[in-house]
PDB file of C-alpha atoms in Angstrom:
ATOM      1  CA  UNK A   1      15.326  -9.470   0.978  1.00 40.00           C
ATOM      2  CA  UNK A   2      15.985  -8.267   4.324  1.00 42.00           C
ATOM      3  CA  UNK A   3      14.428  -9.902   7.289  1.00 49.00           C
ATOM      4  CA  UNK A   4      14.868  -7.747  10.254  1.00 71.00           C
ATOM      5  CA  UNK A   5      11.655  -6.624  11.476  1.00 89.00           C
ATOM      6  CA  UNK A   6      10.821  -3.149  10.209  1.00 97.00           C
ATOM      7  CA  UNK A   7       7.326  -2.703  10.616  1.00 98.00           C
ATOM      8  CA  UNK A   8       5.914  -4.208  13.854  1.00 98.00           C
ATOM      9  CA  UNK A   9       2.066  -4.644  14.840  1.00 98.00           C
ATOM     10  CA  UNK A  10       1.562  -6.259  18.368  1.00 98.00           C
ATOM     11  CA  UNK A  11      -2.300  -6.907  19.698  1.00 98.00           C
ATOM     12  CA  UNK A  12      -3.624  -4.288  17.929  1.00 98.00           C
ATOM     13  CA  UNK A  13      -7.289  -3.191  17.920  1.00 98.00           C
ATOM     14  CA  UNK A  14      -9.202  -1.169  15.900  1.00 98.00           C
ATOM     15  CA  UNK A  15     -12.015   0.329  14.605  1.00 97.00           C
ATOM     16  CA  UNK A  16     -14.727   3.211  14.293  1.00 96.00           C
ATOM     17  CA  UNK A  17     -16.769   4.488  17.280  1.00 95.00           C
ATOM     18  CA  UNK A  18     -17.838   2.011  19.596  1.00 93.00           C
ATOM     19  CA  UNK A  19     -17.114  -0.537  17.131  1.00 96.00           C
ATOM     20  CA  UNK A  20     -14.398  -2.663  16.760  1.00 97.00           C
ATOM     21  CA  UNK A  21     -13.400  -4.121  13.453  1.00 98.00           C
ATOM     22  CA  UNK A  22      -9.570  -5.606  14.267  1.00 98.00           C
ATOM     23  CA  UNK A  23      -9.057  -7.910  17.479  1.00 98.00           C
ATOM     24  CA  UNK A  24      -5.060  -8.463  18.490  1.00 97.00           C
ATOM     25  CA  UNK A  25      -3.831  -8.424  15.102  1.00 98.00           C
ATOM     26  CA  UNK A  26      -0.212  -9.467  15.408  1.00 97.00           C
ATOM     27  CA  UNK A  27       2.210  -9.553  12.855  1.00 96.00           C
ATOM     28  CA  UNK A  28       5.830  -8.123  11.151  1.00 97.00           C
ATOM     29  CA  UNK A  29       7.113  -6.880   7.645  1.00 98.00           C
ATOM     30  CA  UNK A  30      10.730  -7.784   7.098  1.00 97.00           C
ATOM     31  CA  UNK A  31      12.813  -4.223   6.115  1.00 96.00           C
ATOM     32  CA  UNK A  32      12.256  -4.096   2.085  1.00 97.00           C
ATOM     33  CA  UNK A  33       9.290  -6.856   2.017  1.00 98.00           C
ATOM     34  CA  UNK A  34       6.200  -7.043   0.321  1.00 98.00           C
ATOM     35  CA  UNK A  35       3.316  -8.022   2.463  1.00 98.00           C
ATOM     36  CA  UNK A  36       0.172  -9.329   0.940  1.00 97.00           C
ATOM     37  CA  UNK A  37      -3.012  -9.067   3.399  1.00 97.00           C
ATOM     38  CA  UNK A  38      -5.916 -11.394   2.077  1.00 95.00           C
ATOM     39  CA  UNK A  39      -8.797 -12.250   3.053  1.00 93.00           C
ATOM     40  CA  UNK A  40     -12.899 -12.105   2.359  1.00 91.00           C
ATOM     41  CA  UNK A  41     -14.697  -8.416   2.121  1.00 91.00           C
ATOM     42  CA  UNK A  42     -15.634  -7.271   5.457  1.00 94.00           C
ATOM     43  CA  UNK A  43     -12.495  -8.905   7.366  1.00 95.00           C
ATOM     44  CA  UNK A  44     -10.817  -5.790   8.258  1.00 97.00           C
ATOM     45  CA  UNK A  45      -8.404  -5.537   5.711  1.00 97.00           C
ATOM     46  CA  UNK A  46      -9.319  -1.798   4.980  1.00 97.00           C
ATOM     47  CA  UNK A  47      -9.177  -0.765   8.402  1.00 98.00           C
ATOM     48  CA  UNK A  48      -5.932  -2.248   8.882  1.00 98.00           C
ATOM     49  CA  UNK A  49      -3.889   0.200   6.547  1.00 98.00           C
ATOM     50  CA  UNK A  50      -6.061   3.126   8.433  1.00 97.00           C
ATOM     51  CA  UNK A  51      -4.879   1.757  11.843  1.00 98.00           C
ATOM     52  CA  UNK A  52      -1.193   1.861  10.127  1.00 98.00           C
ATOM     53  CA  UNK A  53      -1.852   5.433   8.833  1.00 97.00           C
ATOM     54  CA  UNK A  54      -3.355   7.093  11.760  1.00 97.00           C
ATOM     55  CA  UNK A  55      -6.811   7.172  10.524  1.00 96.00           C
ATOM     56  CA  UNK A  56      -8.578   5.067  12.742  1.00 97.00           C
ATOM     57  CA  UNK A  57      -8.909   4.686  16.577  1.00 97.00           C
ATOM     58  CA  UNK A  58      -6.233   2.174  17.702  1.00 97.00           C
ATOM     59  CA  UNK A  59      -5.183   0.091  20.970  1.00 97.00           C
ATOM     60  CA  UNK A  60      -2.095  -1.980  20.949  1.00 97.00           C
ATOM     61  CA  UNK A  61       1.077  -1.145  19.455  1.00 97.00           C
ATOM     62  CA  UNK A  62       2.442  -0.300  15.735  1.00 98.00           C
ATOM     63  CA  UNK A  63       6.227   0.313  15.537  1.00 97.00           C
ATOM     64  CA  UNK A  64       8.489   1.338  12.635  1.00 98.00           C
ATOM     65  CA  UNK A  65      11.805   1.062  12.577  1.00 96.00           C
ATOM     66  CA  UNK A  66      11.751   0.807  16.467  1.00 95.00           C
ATOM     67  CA  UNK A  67       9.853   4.168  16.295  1.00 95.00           C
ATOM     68  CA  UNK A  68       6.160   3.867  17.563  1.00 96.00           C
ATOM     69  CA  UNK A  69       3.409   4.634  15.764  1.00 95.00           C
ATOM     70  CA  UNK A  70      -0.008   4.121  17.352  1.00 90.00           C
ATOM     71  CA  UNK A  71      -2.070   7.116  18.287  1.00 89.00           C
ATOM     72  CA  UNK A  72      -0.247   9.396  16.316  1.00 94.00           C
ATOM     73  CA  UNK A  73      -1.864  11.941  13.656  1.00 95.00           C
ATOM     74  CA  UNK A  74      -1.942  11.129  10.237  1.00 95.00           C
ATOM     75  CA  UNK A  75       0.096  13.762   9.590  1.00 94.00           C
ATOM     76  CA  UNK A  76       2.698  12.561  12.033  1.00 95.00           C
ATOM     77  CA  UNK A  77       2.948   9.560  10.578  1.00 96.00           C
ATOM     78  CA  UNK A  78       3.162  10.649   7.392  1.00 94.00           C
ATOM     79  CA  UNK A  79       6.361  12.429   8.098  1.00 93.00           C
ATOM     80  CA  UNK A  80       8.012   9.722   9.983  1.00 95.00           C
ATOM     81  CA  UNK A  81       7.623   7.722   6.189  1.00 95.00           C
ATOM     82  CA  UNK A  82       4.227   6.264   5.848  1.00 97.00           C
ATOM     83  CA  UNK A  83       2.135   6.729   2.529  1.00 97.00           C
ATOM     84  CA  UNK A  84      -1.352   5.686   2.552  1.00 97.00           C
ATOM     85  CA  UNK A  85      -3.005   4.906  -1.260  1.00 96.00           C
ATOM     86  CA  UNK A  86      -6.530   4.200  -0.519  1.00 94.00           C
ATOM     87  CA  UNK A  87      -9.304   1.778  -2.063  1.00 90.00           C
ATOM     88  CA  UNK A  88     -10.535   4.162  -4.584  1.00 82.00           C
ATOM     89  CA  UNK A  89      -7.536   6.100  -4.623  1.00 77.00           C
ATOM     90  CA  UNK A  90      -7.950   9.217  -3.210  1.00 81.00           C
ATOM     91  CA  UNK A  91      -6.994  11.122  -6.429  1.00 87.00           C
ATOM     92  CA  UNK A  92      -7.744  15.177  -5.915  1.00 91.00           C
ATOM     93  CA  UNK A  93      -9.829  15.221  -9.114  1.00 93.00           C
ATOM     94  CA  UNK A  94     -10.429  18.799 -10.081  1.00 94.00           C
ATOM     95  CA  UNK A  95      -6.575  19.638  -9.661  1.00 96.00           C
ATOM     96  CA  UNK A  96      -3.792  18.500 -12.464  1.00 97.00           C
ATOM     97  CA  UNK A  97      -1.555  15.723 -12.267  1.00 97.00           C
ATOM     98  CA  UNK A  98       1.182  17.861 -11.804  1.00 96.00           C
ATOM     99  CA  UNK A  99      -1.050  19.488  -8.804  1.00 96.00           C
ATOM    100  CA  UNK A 100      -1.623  15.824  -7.320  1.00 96.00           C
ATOM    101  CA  UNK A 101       2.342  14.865  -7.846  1.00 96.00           C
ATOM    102  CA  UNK A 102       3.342  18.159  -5.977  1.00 94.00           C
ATOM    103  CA  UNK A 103       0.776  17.541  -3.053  1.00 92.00           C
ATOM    104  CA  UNK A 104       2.473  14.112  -2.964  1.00 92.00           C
ATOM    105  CA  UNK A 105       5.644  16.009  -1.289  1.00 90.00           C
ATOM    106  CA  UNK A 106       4.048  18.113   1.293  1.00 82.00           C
ATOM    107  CA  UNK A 107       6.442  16.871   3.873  1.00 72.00           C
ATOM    108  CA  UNK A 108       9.659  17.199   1.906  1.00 68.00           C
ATOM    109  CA  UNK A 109      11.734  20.575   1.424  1.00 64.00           C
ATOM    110  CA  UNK A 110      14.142  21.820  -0.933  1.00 64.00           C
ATOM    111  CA  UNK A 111      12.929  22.735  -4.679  1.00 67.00           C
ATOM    112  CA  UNK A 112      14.990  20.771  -6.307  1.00 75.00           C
ATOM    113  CA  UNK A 113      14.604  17.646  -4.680  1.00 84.00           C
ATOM    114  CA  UNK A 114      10.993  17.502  -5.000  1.00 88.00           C
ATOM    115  CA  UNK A 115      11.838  18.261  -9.126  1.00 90.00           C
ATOM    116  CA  UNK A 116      13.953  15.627  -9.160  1.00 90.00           C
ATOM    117  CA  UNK A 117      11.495  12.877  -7.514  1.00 92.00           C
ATOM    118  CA  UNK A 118       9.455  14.069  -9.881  1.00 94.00           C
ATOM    119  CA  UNK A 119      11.441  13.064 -12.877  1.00 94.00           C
ATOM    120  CA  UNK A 120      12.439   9.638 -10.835  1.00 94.00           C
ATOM    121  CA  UNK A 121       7.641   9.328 -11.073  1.00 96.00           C
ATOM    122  CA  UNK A 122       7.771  10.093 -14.611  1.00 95.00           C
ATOM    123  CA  UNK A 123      10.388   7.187 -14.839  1.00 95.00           C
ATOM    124  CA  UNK A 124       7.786   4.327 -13.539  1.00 96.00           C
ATOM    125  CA  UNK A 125       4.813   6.020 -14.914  1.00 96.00           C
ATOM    126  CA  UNK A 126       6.043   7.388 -18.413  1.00 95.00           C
ATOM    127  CA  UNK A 127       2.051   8.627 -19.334  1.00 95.00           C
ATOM    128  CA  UNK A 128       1.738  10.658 -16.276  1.00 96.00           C
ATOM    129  CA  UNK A 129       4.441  13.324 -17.654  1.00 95.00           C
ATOM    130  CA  UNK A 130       2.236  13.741 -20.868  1.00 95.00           C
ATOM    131  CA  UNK A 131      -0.733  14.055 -18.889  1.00 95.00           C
ATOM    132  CA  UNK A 132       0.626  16.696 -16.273  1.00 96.00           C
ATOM    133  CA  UNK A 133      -1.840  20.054 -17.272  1.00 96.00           C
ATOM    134  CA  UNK A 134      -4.606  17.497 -17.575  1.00 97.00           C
ATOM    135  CA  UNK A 135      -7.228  17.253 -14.483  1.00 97.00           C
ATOM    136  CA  UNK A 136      -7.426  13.824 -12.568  1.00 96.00           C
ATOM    137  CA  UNK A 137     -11.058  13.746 -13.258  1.00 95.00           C
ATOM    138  CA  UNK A 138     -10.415  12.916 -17.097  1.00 96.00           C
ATOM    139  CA  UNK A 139      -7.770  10.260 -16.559  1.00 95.00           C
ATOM    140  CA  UNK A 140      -8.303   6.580 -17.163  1.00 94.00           C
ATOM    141  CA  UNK A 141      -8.816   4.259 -13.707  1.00 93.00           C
ATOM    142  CA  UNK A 142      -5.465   3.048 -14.676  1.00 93.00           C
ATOM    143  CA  UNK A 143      -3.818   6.146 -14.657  1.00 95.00           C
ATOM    144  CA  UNK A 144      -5.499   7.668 -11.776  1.00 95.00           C
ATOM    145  CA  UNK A 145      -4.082   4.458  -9.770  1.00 94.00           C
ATOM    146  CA  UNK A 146      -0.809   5.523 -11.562  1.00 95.00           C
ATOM    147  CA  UNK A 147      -1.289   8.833  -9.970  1.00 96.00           C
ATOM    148  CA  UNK A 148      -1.978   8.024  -6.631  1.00 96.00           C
ATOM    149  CA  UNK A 149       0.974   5.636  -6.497  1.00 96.00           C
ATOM    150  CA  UNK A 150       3.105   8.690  -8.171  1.00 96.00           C
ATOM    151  CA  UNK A 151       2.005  10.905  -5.205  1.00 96.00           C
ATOM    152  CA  UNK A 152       2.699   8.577  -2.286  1.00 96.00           C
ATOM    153  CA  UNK A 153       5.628   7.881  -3.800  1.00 96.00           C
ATOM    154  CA  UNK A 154       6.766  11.444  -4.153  1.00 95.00           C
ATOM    155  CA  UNK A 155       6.897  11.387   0.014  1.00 93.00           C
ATOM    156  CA  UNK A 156       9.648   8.941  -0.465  1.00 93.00           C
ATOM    157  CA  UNK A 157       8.232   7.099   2.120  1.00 96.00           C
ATOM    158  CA  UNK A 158       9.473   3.718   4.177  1.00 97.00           C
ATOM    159  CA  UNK A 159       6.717   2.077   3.992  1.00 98.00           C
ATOM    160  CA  UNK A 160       4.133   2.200   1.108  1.00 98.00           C
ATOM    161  CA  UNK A 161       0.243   1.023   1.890  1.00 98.00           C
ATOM    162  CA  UNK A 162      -1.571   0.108  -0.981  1.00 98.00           C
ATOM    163  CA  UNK A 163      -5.858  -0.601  -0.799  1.00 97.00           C
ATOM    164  CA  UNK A 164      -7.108  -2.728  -3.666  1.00 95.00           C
ATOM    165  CA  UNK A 165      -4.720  -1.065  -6.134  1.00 94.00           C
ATOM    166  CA  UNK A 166      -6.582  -3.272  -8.623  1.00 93.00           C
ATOM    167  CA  UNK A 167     -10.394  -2.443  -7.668  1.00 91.00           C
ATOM    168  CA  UNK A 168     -12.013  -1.643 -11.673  1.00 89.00           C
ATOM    169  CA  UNK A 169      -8.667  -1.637 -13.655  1.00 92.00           C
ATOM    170  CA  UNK A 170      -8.308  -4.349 -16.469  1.00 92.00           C
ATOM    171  CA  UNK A 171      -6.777  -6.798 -15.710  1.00 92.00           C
ATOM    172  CA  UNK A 172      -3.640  -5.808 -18.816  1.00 93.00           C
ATOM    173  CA  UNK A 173      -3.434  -2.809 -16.631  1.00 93.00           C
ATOM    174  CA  UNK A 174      -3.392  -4.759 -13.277  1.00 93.00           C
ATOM    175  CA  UNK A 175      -0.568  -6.726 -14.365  1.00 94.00           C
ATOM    176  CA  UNK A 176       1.485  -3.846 -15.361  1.00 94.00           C
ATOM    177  CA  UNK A 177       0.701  -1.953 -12.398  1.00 94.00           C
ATOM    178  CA  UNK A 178       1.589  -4.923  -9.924  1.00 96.00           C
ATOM    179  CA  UNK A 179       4.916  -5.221 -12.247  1.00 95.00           C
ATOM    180  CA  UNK A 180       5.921  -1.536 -11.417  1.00 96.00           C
ATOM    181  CA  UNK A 181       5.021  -2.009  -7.741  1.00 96.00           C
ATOM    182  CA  UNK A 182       7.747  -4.654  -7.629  1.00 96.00           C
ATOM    183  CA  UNK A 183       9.766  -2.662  -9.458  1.00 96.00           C
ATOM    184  CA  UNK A 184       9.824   0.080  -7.197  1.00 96.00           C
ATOM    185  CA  UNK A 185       9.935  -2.291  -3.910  1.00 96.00           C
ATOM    186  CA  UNK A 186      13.190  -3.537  -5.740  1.00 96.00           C
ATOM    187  CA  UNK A 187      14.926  -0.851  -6.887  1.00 95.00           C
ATOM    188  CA  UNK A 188      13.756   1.667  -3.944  1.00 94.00           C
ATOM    189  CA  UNK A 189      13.651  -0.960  -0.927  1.00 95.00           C
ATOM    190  CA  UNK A 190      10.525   0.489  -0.098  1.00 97.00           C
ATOM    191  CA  UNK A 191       8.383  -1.747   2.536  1.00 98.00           C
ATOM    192  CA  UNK A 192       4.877  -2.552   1.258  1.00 98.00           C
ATOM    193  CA  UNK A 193       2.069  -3.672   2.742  1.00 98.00           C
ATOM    194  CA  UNK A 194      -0.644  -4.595  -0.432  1.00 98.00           C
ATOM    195  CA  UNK A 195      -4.492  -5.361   0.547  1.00 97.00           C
ATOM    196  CA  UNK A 196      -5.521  -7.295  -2.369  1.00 93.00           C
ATOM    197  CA  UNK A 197      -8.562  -9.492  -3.710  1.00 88.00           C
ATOM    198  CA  UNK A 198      -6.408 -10.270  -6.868  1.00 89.00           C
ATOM    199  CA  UNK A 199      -4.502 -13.135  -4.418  1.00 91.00           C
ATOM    200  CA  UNK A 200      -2.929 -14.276  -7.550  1.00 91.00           C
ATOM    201  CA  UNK A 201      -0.759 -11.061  -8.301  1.00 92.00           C
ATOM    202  CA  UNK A 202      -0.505 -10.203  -4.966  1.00 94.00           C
ATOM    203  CA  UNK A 203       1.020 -13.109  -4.098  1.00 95.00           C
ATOM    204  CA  UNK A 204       3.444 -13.477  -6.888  1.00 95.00           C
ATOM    205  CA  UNK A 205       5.088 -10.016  -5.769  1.00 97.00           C
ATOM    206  CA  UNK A 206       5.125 -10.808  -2.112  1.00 98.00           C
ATOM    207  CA  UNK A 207       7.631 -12.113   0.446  1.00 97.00           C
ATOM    208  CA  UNK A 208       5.030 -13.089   2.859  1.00 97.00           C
ATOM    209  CA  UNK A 209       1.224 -13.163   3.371  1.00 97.00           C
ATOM    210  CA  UNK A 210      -1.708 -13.050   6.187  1.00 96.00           C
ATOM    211  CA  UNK A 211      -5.026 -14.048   6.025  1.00 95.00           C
ATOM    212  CA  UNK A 212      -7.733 -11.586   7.866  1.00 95.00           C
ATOM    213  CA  UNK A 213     -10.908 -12.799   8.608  1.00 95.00           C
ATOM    214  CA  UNK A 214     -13.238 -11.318  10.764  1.00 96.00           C
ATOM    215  CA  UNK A 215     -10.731  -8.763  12.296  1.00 97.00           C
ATOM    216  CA  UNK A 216      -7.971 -11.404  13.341  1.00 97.00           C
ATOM    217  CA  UNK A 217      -5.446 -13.428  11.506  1.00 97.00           C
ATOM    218  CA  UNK A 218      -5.895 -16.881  10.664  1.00 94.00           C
ATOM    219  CA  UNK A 219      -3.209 -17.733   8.932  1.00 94.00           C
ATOM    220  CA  UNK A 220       0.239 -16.328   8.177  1.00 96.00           C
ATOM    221  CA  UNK A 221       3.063 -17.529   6.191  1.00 96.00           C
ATOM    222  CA  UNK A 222       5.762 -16.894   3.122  1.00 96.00           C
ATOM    223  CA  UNK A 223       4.058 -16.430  -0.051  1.00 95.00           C
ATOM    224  CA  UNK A 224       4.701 -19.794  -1.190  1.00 94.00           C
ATOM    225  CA  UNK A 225       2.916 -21.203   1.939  1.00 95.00           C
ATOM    226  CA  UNK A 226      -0.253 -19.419   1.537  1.00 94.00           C
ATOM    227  CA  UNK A 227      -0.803 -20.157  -1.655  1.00 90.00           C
ATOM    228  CA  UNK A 228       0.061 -23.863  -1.055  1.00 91.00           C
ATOM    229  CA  UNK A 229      -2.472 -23.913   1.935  1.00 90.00           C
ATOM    230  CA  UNK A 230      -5.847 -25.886   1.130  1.00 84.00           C
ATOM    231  CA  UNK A 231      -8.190 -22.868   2.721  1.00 81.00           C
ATOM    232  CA  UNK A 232      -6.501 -20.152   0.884  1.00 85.00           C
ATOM    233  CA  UNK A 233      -6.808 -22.114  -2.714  1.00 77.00           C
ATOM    234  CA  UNK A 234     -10.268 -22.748  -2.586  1.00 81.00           C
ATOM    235  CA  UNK A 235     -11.087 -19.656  -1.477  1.00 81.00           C
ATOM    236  CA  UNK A 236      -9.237 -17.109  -3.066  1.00 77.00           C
ATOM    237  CA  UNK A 237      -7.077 -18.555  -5.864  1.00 74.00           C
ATOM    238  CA  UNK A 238     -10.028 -20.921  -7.527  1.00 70.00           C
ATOM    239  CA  UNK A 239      -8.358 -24.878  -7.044  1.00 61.00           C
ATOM    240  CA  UNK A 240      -7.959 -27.334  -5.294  1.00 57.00           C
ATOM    241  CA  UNK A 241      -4.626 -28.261  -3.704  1.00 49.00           C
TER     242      UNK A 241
END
């Protein structure tokens, strides 16, 4: 992989109202990465991929590709290549899959483009093109996640944030999803940032992790590191090092 800084967080602060939830969170994603955020509920981890995606209020700075980021609209940075998939996924559920695929591409033009991508979604998710008249709502967990990876994906974004992609899914279907995820970080180059309590998968598709507690990072490191570091084992992978 790549190391040349792509994505680029310096002292950055965040949070909701008067409160603050991230305190000078520095860090970097190497172009074509996988970045693994860890860390105990309540650390921030959430708020971080807002911060990246415009949906929170933000001080410091957030660059991609050189390009800044911070204080932009959602929208914005949506169309500069940044696609959020929330914890819980975000899935429009009274609409089709087809409907949720085609939202996905809101920022791209030309027809046949867009039917194209969405040949290249059926590819990596082979159920959702025999689900595509059927309304979110009915699908599976595992194939709404599906879906809500399909959509972001159908942006063809840069860089891909991913909440808890394995919050209620077995964990057959965690596996497989976290499979395809590397898949399409492979084959696509696509940067991804993945906030994960699963720090066993998450870590076996990443480049490089960081520990978030309490709105700052306490540790950073390649994937290997982390999971060789004493804290992290106890805490998060169940052993002693």
């Amino acid at each position: 992989m790549s190391t040349d800084s792509f994505l680029t967080i310096s002292d950055l602060s965040a949070g909701y109202g008067d409160a603050r939830v991230l305190h000078g969170v520095n860090l970097s994603v190497g172009r074509g990465e996988i970045c693994a955020i860890l860390g105990p509920n309540g650390a921030g981890k959430t708020t971080l991929l807002r911060a990246l995606s415009g949906a929170v209020w933000t001080r410091g700075s957030v660059r991609l590709d050189g390009a800044g980021l911070a204080r932009r609209s959602p929208d914005a940075i949506a169309r500069r290549g940044v696609a959020h998939v929330p914890e819980g996924r975000g899935t429009f559920m009274p609409l089709t899959v087809e409907e949720n695929l085609r939202l996905g591409a809101f920022t791209r033009r030309g027809r046949g483009e867009v039917e194209a991508d969405l040949d290249r979604i059926h590819g990596y998710f082979p159920v959702l093109k025999t689900r595509l008249r059927q309304v979110a709502g009915s699908l599976s967990g595992g194939e709404q996640q599906m879906l809500a990876i399909g959509r972001a994906l159908m942006s063809r974004p840069r860089l891909l944030l991913l909440d808890e992609p394995s919050l209620g899914l077995a964990p057959l279907v965690t596996r497989e999803l976290f499979r395809i995820v590397r898949t399409i970080n492979e084959q696509e180059r696509t940067t991804v940032v993945v906030v994960e309590q699963n720090a066993h998968l998450a870590l076996d598709i990443a480049q490089q992790a960081h520990v978030l507690e309490s709105g700052r990072i306490v540790l950073s490191g390649s994937a290997d590191e982390i999971r060789a570091d004493e804290q992290v084992a106890q805490s998060y992978l169940g052993y002693r090092v």
